[in-house]
Structure formats: structure tokens, C-alpha cells
GROMACS .gro file of C-alpha atoms in nm:
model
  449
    1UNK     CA    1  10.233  10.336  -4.658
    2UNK     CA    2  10.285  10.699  -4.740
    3UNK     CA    3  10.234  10.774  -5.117
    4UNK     CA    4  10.308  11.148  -5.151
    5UNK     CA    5  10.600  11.254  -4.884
    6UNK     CA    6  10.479  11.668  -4.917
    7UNK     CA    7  10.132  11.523  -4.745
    8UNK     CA    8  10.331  11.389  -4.400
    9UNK     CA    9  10.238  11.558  -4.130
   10UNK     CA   10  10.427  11.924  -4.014
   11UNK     CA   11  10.802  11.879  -3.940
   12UNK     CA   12  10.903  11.765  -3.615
   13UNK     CA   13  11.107  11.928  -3.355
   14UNK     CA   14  11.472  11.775  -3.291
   15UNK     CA   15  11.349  11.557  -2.966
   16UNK     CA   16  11.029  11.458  -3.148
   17UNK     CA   17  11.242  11.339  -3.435
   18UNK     CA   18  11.486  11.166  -3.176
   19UNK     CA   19  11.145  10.963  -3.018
   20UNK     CA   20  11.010  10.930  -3.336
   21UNK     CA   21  11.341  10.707  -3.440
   22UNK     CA   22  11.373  10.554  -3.081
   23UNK     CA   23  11.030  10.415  -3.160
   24UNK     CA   24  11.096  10.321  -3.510
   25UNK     CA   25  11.435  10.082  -3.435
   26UNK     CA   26  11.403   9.705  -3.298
   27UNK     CA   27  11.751   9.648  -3.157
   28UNK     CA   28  11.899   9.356  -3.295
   29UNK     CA   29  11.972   9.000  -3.051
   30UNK     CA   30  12.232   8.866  -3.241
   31UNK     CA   31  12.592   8.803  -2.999
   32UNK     CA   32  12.936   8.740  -3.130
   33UNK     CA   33  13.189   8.629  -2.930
   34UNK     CA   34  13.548   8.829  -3.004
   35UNK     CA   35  13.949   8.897  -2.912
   36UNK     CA   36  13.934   9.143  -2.660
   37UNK     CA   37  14.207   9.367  -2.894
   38UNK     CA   38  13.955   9.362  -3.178
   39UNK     CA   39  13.638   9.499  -2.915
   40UNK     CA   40  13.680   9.864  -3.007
   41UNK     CA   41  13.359  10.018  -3.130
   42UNK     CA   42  13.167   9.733  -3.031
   43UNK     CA   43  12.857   9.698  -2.799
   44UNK     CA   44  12.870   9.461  -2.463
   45UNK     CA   45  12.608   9.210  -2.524
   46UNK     CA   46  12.563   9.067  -2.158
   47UNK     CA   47  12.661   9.211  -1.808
   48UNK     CA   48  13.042   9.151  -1.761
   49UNK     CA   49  13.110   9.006  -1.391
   50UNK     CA   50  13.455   9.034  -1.250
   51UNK     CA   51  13.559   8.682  -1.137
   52UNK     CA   52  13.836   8.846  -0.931
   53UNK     CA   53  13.935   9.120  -0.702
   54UNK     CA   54  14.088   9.394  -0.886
   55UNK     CA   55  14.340   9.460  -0.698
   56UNK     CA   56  14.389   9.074  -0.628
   57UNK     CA   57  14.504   9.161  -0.256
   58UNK     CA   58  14.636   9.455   0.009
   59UNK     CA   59  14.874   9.650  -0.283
   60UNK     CA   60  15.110   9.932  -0.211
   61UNK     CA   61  15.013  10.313  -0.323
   62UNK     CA   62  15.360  10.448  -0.263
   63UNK     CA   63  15.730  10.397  -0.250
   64UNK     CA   64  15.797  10.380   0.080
   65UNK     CA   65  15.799  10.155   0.433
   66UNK     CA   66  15.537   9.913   0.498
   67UNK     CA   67  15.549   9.831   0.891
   68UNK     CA   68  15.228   9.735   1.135
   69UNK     CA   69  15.154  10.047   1.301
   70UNK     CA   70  15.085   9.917   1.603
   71UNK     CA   71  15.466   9.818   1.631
   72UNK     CA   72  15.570  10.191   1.594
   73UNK     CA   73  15.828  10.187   1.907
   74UNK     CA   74  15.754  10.418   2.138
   75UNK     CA   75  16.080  10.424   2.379
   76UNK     CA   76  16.397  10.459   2.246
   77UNK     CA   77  16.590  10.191   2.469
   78UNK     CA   78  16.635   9.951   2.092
   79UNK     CA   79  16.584  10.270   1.898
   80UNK     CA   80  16.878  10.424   1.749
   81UNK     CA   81  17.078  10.690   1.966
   82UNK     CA   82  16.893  11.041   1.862
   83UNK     CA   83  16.612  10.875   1.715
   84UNK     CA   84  16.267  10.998   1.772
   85UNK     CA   85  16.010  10.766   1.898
   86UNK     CA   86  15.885  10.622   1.556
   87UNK     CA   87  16.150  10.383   1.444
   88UNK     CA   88  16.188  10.064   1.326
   89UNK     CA   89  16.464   9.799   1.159
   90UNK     CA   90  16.374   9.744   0.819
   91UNK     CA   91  16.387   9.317   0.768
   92UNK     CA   92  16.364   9.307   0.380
   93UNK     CA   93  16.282   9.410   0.056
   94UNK     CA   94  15.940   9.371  -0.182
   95UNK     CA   95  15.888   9.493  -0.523
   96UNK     CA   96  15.650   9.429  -0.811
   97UNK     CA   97  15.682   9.123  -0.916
   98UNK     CA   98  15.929   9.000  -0.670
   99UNK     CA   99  15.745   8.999  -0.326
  100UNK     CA  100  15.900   8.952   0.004
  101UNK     CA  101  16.087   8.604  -0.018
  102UNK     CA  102  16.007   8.541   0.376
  103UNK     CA  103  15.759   8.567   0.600
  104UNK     CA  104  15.686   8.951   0.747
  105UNK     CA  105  15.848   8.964   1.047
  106UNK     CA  106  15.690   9.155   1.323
  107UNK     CA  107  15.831   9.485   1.446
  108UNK     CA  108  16.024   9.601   1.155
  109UNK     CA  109  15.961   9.757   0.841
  110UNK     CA  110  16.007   9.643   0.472
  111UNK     CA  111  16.098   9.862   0.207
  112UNK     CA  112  15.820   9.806  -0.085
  113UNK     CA  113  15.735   9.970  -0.403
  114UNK     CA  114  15.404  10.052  -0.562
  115UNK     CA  115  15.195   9.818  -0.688
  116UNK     CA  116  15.308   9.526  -0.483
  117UNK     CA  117  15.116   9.310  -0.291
  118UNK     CA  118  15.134   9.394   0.114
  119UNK     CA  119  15.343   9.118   0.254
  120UNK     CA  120  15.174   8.868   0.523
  121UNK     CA  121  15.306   8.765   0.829
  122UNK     CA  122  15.297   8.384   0.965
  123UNK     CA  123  15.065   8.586   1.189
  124UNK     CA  124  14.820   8.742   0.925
  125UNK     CA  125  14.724   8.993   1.244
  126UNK     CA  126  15.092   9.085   1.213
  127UNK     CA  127  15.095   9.155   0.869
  128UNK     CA  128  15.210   9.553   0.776
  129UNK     CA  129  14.880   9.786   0.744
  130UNK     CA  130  15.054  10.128   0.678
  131UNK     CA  131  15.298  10.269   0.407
  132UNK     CA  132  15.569  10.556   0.525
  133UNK     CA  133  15.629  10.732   0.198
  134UNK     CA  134  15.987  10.705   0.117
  135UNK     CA  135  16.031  11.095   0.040
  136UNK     CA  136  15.949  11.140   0.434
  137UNK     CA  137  16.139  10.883   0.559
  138UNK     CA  138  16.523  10.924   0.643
  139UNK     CA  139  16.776  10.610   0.734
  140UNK     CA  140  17.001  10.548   0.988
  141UNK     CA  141  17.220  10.257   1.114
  142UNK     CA  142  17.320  10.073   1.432
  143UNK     CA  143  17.417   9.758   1.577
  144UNK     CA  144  17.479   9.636   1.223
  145UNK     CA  145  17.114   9.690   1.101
  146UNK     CA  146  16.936   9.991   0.910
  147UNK     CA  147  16.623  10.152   1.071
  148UNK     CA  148  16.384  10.325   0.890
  149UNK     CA  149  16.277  10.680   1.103
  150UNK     CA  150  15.913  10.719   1.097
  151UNK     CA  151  15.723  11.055   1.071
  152UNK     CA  152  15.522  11.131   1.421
  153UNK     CA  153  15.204  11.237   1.242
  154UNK     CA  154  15.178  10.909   1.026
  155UNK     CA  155  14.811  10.774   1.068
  156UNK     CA  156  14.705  10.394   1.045
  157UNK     CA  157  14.609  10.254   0.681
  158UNK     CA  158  14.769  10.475   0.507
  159UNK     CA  159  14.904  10.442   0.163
  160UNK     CA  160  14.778  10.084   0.054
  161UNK     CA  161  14.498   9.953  -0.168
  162UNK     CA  162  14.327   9.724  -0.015
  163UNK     CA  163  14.182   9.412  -0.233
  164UNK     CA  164  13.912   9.497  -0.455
  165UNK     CA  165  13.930   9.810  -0.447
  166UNK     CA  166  13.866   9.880  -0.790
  167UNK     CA  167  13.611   9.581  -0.835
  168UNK     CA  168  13.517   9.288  -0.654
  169UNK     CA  169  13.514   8.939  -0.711
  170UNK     CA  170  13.097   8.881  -0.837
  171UNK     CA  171  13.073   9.242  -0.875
  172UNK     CA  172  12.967   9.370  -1.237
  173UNK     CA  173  13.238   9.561  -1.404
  174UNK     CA  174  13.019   9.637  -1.743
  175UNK     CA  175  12.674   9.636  -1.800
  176UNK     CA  176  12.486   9.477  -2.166
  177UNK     CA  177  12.489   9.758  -2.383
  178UNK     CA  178  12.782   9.924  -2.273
  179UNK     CA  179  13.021  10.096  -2.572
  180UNK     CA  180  13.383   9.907  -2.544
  181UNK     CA  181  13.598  10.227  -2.548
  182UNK     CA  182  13.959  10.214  -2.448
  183UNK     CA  183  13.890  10.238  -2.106
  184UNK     CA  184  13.639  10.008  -2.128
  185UNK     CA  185  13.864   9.760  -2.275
  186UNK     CA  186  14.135   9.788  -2.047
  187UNK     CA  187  13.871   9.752  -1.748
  188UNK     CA  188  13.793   9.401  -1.952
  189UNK     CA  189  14.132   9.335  -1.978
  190UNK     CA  190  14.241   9.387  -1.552
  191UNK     CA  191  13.964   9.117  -1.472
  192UNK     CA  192  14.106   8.829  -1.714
  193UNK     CA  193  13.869   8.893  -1.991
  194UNK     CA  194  14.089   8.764  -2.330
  195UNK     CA  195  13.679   8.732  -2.545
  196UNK     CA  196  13.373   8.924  -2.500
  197UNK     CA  197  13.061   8.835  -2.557
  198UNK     CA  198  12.922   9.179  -2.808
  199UNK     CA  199  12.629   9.247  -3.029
  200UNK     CA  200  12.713   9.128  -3.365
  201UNK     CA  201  12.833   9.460  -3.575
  202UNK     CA  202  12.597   9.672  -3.748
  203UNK     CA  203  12.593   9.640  -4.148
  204UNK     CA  204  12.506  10.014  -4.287
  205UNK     CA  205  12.471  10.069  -4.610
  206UNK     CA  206  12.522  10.393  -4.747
  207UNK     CA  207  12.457  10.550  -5.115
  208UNK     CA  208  12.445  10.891  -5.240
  209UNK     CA  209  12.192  11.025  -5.495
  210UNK     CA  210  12.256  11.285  -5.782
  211UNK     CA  211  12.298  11.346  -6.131
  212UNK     CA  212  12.621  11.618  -6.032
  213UNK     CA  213  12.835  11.353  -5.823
  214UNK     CA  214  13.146  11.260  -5.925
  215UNK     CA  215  13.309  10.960  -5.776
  216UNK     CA  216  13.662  11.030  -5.570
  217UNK     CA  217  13.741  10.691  -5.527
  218UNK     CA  218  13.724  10.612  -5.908
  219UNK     CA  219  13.894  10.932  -6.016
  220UNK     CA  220  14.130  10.930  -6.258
  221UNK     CA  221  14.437  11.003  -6.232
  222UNK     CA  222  14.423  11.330  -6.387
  223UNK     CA  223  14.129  11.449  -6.237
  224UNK     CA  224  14.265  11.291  -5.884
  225UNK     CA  225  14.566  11.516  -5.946
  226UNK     CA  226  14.764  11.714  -5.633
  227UNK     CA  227  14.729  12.009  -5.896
  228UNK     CA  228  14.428  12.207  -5.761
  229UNK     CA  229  14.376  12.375  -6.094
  230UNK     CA  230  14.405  12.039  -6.284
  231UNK     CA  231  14.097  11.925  -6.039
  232UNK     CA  232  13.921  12.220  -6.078
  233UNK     CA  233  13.929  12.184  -6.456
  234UNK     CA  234  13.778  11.824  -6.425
  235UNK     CA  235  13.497  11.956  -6.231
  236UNK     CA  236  13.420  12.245  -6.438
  237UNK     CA  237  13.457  12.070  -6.785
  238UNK     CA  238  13.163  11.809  -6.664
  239UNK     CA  239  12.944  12.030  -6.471
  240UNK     CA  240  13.059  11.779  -6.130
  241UNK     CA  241  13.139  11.809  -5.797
  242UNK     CA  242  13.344  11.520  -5.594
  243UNK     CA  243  13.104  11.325  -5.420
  244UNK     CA  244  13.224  11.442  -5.033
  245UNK     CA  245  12.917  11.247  -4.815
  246UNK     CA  246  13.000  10.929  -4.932
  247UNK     CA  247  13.411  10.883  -4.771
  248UNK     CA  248  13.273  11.101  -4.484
  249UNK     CA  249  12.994  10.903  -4.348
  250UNK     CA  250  13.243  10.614  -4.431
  251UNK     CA  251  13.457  10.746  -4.152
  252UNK     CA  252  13.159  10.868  -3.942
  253UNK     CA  253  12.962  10.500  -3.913
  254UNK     CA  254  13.346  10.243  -3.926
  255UNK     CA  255  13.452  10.522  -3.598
  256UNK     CA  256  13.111  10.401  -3.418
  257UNK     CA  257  13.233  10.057  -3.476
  258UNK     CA  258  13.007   9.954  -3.796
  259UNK     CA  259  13.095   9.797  -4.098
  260UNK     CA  260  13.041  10.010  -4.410
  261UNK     CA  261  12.854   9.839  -4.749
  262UNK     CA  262  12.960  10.110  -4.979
  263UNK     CA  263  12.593  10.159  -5.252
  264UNK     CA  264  12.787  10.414  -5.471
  265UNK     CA  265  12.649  10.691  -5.679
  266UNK     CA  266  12.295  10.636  -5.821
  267UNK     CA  267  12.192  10.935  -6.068
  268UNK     CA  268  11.863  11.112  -6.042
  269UNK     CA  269  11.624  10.795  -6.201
  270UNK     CA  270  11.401  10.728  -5.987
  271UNK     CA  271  11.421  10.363  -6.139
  272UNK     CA  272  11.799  10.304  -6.039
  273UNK     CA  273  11.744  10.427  -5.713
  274UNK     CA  274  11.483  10.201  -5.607
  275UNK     CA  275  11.677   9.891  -5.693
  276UNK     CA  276  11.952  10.031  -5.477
  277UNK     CA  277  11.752  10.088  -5.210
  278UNK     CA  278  11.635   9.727  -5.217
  279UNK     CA  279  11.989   9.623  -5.279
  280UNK     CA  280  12.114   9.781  -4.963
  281UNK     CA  281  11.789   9.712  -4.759
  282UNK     CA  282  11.864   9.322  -4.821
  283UNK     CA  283  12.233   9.363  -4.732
  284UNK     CA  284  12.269   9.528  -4.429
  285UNK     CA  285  12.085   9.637  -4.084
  286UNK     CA  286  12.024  10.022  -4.183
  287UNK     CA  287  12.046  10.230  -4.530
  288UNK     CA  288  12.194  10.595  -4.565
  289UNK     CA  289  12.080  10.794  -4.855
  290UNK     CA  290  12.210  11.157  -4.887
  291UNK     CA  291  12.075  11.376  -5.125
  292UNK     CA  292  11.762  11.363  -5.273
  293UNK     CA  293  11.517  11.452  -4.977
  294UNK     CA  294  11.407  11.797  -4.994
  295UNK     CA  295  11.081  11.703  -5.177
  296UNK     CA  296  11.163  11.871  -5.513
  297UNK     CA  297  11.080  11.738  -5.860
  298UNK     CA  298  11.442  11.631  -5.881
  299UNK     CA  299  11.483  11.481  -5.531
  300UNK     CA  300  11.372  11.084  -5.521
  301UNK     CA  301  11.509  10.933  -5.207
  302UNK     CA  302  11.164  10.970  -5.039
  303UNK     CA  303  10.965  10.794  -5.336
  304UNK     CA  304  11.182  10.551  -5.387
  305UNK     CA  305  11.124  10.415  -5.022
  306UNK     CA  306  10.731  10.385  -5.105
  307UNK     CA  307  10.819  10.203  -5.453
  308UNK     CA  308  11.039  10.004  -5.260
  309UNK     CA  309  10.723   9.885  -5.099
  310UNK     CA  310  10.837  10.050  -4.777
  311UNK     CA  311  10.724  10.368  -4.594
  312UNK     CA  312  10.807  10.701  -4.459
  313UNK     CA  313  10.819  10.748  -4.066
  314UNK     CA  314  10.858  11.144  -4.100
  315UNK     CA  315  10.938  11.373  -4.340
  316UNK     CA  316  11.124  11.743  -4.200
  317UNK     CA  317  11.262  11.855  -3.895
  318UNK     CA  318  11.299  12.209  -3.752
  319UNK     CA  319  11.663  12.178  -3.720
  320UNK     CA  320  11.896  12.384  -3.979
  321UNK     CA  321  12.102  12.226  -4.101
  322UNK     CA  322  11.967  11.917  -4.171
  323UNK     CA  323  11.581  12.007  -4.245
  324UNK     CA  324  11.493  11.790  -4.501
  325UNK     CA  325  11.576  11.482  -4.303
  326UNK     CA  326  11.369  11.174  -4.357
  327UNK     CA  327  11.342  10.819  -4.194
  328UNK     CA  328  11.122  10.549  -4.252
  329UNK     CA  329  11.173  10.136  -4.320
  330UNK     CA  330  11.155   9.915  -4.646
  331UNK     CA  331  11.057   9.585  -4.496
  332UNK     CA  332  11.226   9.575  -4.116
  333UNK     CA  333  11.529   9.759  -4.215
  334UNK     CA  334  11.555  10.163  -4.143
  335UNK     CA  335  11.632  10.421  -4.381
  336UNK     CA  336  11.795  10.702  -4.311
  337UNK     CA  337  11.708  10.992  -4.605
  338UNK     CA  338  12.003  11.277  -4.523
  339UNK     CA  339  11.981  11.628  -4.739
  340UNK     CA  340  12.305  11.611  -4.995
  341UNK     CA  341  12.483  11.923  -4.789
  342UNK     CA  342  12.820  11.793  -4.644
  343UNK     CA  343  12.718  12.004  -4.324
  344UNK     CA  344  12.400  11.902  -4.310
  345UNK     CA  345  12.537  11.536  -4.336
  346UNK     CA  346  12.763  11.553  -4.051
  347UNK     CA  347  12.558  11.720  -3.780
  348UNK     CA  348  12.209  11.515  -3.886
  349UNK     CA  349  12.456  11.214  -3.845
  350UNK     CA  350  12.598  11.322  -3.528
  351UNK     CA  351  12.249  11.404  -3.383
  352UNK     CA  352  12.044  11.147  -3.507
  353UNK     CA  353  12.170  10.892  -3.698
  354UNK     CA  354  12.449  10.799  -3.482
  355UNK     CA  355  12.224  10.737  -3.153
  356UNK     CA  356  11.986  10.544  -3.348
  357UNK     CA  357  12.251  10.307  -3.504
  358UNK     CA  358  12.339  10.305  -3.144
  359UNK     CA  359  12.032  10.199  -3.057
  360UNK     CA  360  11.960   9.943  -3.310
  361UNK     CA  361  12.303   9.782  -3.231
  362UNK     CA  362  12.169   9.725  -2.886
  363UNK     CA  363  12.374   9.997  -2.684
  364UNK     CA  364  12.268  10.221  -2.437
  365UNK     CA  365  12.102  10.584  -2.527
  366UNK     CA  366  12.430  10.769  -2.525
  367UNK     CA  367  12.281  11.164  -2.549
  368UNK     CA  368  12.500  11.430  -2.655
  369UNK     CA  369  12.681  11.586  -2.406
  370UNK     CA  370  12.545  11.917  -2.366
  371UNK     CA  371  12.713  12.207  -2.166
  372UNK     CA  372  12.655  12.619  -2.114
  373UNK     CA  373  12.876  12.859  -2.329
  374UNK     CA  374  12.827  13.243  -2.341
  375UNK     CA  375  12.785  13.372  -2.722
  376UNK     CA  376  13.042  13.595  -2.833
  377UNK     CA  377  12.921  13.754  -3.121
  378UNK     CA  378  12.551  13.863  -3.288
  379UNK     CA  379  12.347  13.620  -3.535
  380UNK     CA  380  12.018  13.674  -3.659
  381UNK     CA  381  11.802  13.366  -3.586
  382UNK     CA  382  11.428  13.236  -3.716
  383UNK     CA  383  11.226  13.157  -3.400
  384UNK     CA  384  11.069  12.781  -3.410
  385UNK     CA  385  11.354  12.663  -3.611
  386UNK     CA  386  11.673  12.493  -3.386
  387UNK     CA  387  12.004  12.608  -3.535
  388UNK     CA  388  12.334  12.423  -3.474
  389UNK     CA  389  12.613  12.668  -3.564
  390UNK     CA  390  12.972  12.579  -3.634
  391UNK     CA  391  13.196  12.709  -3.319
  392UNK     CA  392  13.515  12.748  -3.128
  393UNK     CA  393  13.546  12.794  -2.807
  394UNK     CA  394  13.779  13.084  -2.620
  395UNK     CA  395  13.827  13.221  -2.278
  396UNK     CA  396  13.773  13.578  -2.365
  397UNK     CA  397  13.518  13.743  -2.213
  398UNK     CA  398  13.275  13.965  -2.465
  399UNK     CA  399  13.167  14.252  -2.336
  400UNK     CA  400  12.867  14.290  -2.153
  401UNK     CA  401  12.880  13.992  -1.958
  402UNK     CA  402  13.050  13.893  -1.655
  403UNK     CA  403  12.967  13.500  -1.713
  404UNK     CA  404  13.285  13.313  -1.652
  405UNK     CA  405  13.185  13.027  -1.901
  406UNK     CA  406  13.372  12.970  -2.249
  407UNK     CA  407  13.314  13.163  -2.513
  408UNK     CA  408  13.154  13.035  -2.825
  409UNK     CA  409  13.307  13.238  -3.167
  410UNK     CA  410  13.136  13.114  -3.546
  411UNK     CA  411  13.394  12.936  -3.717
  412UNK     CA  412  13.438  13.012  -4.104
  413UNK     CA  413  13.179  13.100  -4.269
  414UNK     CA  414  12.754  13.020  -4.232
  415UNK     CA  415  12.586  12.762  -4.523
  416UNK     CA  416  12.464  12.407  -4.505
  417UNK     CA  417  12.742  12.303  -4.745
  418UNK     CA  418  13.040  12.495  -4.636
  419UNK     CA  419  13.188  12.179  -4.489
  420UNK     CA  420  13.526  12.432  -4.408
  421UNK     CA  421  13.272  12.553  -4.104
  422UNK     CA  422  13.294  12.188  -3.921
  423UNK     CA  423  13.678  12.133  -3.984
  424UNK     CA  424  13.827  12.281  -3.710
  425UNK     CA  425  13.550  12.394  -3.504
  426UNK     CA  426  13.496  12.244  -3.109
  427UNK     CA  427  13.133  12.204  -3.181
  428UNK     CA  428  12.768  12.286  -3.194
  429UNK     CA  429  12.618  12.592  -3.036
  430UNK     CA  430  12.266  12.540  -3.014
  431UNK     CA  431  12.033  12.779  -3.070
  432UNK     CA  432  11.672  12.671  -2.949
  433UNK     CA  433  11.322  12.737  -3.148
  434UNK     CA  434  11.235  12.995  -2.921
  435UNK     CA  435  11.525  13.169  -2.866
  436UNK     CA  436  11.506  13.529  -3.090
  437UNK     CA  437  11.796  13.672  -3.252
  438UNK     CA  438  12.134  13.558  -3.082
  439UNK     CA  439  12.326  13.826  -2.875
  440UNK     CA  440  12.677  13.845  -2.756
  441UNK     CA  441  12.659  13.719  -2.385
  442UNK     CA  442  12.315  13.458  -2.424
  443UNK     CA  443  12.381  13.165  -2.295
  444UNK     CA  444  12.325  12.867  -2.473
  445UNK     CA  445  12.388  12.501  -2.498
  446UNK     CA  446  12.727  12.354  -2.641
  447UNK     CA  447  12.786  12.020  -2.821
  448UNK     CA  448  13.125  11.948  -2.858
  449UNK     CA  449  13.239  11.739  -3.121
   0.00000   0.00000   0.00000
């Protein structure tokens, strides 16, 4: 147990902190079983085998002719007058959900229409194996029947999808651990799957610490007013500011699919914040504190975890925003100690909180996607510190480059708690601890949002 937080070791770089937390988190082994519509957010909790062939059998690609190639006729003596030598009598009619009432008869053509299954002959060996797209077919008549002309160049096994093509029967579709996104879920949804079997869904509880907060869910209804100078005279008069961290880590952690136990406001007693703590920590799977981290006389989020009987994992990272960051555990549960800036909240969130929630919720590591942009404008930078700046991203090239790669611009302005800098922006440029000042045309890592 750590008794005095300033005593911790040096801060950590970003991927130390990142292994640091991977170590520190015990995914949980609990499985529910839910309605595929209600999967969203959630995290696969065994590998998902396809008990069918998706598609089920030969389907059409096209609107067009299906016919057996071999059967193409190659003389004209039953072709139409003027035909060339591909030709055949089309025998029917097949579309989705209404397939070919008879048997396929051999040398002819059926018209069919995408998606449906390839019709079968009493012959299977019979049975059509190329589509004629209709847009290169033309139609002619004789003798009382319509025949379909045929393009000379058509090639053998064209235009069809054969039977599990997308997945097989006994093939695995989704792996355990897997994030149910939309796709995901509509992947679940082609092989039959009505329930999945998912990790159970992550409690987090989430508080925020300081004497200054004021509470906008509880606000009055004069200080919740749509008349900006009416709210500005609430603040003022008490010496407050609206409480932003709380209903925005709300959205961030209910968006990764967890369920939010809402701690409220605790003021700066170190007393009040310690029962909270234990509150939460006896609630729920994880505990967010903002505020109260930095390690000043004021700030109690770190002592409260030792009084809580708990301890601290690590104490600082060389990231700005987002350098006071803490973690450690009060019994088995993490806590998650989060500097009170709204910026600092969202990107510490988005770069280590939210993969470690992952984590503990049994999923997959899921890194940030990282790509190469070319800076577009100058920015003085501390070397050994990581910076994540606020961007957008642009075509323009700056001069003094000839990189063809997007170009990153600041958006609004600079400052841990100038939350106007992440609304808007694409994402994160990166600036690494031993990168020196930034110049228009570096090249450095992107995050998007």
C-alpha cells in the first residue's frame, strides 16, 4: 500500500502506463445470454460458429441470364435467323423469393435476378453455372419462343455466388472477445443467431471531486436557463462552474456499451470522498474519479484510495493533457483517478481508460488506430513529454513539403480545459517525447476520433 502518492516512482511514459493497466485488470468470466437487437456495445463471450452456409446455396450476383455454358450453341441451324453463335431459348423465370417453379431445363436460359438461388436441373450436372448480365444481353423471337443473345467473350462461372461464400457451415464467424458493432451484429444475424452468448456488462462508477462543481442535472430552473447571461450570473454569484466531466464520461463509458452508476459531486473532504469511493468500489466493476489528482494540498482522490484501504498502481504520466493521471485498486476493483480538465478527461479516457474497460470486460486489445499526417503549422513542444493536440484534417499542402498525406491544422485554441478544442476536431496529432519543437511539414502520428 502506497501512503504518500508524491513518493511513487517517476511518471510513466504513455505505453508504460498502457502495460502498467493491462497488468493491473483481471477480466471478468461472467456470460449473459441476450436479444441479438439489444447486443450493441457488448463483448462476444465464446467463439460464434456459423451452423450454415452463408449464402445457403449457388446465388445470383446480377440481373441477368443464367444458362450452363457448356450449352452455348455454337451453329446457328435452331438459332435465330442473324443470330450470332451464342444463343439460347430462355425456359422460365426466377426471382428472390420465388425460384424457378420447374426443374432447369437443359439448353436454355432462365431469366433470374440477384440474390436468388441458381436453379437445379433433374440433372444437377445440368444445372446453369454462368450469369449473362442483362445490360449485355439483347432479345429476340422465333418459332413462338424468346432467345436470349449471348455475348461471345462471356467466360464460365461468371456472375454467381457460390454457397458459403461468405461463411461456411462449422466455420467461425466471431471470435470470444469480439466488440458486437453493427456489422458485427448483422454478421450474427445472416447465420440465424436471434441470442448471443456476451460478457455480462461492465458496471462503472463515476464521481467527480471539488468544492467549485455545480451540479447540471440538479440545476434549477433559473440557473438551467436558455439565457446565457442568466447562467452566467448563477455561476458568478456562487463562485461555480457546471460540473462538465460528469454527463461527458456518461456518454463516453454507455457508447462503449457500459452501464453508468452515477457517484455525484463529493466536495473537497477528504472524509466524504472516501466513503464514496467505497460506495462505488462495492457497486460496480471499475470507479472514475476526476479531479482531485494532481497531488496538491487540495487534491484527495489519490489519498482517499489508501484510506480506502486500497492502493496506488502509478501516479503521473508524460502525456499532456492528462498528466496527473492515476490508477490503482481498492479491494479487486480498479480506480481510475482522471485530472478535473474536461480535455484532459476526454483524451485520458479515450487513451486509457477506454481500452482498459475494454479489457476488463473481456474484449480484445482494440489499439487506437494510428495513421501519418503532415503538420501544417509551428508549435513549440517540451521534449520527453507526449502531447496530443486538438486537430482537423485538410488536403492543403503547407509549404515546404511535397508529402501528399492530410494535413493536420490546431483546432481552437491550446489548454487542458478548453473543451471547445475537442468539439469539432478529427482527432489527436501526436507529438512524441522526443520529437523537438513541431514544424510545418513533420510528420507525425494521427488519432482520429
Amino acid at each position: 500500500m502506497t501512503d504518500h502518492p508524491e513518493a511513487l516512482a517517476p511518471e510513466l511514459g504513455l505505453d508504460a502506463a498502457q502495460s502498467r493497466l493491462d497488468n493491473l485488470i483481471t477480466p471478468i468470466q461472467q456470460m449473459e445470454d441476450w436479444p441479438l437487437h439489444l447486443c450493441h456495445g457488448a463483448i462476444l463471450g465464446q467463439d460464434m460458429v456459423s451452423p450454415i452456409n452463408v449464402p445457403p446455396s449457388d446465388t445470383a450476383a446480377v440481373d441477368g441470364y443464367a444458362f450452363r455454358h457448356a450449352d452455348l450453341i455454337a451453329n446457328l441451324e435452331h438459332a435465330p435467323d442473324h443470330a450470332p453463335d451464342h444463343a439460347l431459348p430462355i425456359s422460365g423465370k426466377a426471382h428472390a423469393g420465388h425460384p424457378l417453379a420447374h426443374a432447369f431445363i437443359a439448353k436454355t436460359a432462365i431469366y433470374i435476378t440477384t440474390g436468388t438461388p441458381m436453379p437445379v436441373a433433374a440433372d444437377p450436372a445440368h444445372s446453369p453455372d454462368t450469369i449473362a448480365m442483362q445490360e449485355h444481353c439483347k432479345l429476340t423471337e422465333k418459332n413462338g419462343k424468346t432467345w436470349v443473345i449471348l455475348p461471345n467473350a462471356i467466360k464460365p462461372n461468371m456472375n454467381f455466388r457460390p454457397a458459403g461464400e461468405n461463411i461456411r457451415s462449422g466455420e467461425t464467424a466471431l471470435t470470444k472477445g469480439t466488440y458486437l458493432g453493427s456489422a458485427e451484429i448483422g454478421l450474427a444475424a445472416a447465420i440465424g443467431q436471434h441470442t448471443l452468448s456476451c460478457m455480462r456488462r461492465l458496471r462503472i462508477g463515476i464521481l467527480s471531486n471539488g468544492e467549485e462543481l455545480h451540479d447540471i442535472t440538479t440545476a434549477s430552473s433559473s440557473s438551467a436557463s436558455s439565457n446565457p447571461n442568466e447562467a452566467r450570473e448563477h455561476q458568478h454569484a456562487e463562485g461555480h462552474i457546471y460540473d462538465t466531466n460528469r454527463p461527458m464520461l456518461n456518454s463516453l463509458v454507455q457508447n462503449d456499451g457500459h452501464i453508468v452508476h452515477d457517484g455525484g459531486i463529493i466536495a473537497d473532504d477528504p472524509d466524504q470522498l472516501t466513503a464514496a469511493m467505497i460506495k462505488l468500489t462495492e457497486a460496480c466493476d471499475a470507479v472514475i474519479v476526476t479531479g482531485g489528482s494532481s497531488g496538491g494540498s487540495e487534491d484527495f482522490a489519490r489519498a482517499a484510495i489508501t484510506a480506502a484501504g486500497g492502493r496506488i498502481d502509478f501516479a503521473g504520466i508524460n502525456i499532456k493533457p492528462g498528466r496527473p493521471f492515476a490508477a490503482g485498486m481498492i479491494d479487486q476493483t480498479p480506480i481510475f483517478c482522471i485530472p478535473g480538465n474536461p480535455v484532459a478527461v476526454f483524451v485520458t479516457y479515450r487513451l486509457l481508460v477506454a481500452p482498459a474497460l475494454r479489457r476488463l470486460g473481456g474484449g480484445k486489445p482494440n489499439p487506437p488506430l494510428r495513421f501519418p499526417v503532415t503538420c501544417g503549422f509551428d508549435a513549440k513542444h517540451k521534449s520527453g513529454r507526449t502531447d496530443f493536440i486538438r486537430v482537423t484534417l485538410t488536403r492543403q499542402t503547407p509549404a515546404k513539403t511535397d508529402h501528399e498525406l492530410p494535413v493536420a491544422m490546431p483546432h481552437g485554441r491550446f489548454g487542458a480545459g478548453v473543451l471547445t478544442s475537442v468539439t469539432g476536431a478529427d482527432g489527436l496529432l501526436e507529438i512524441s517525447d522526443n520529437h523537438g519543437d513541431v514544424k510545418k511539414g513533420d510528420i507525425c502520428p494521427f488519432i482520429p476520433f
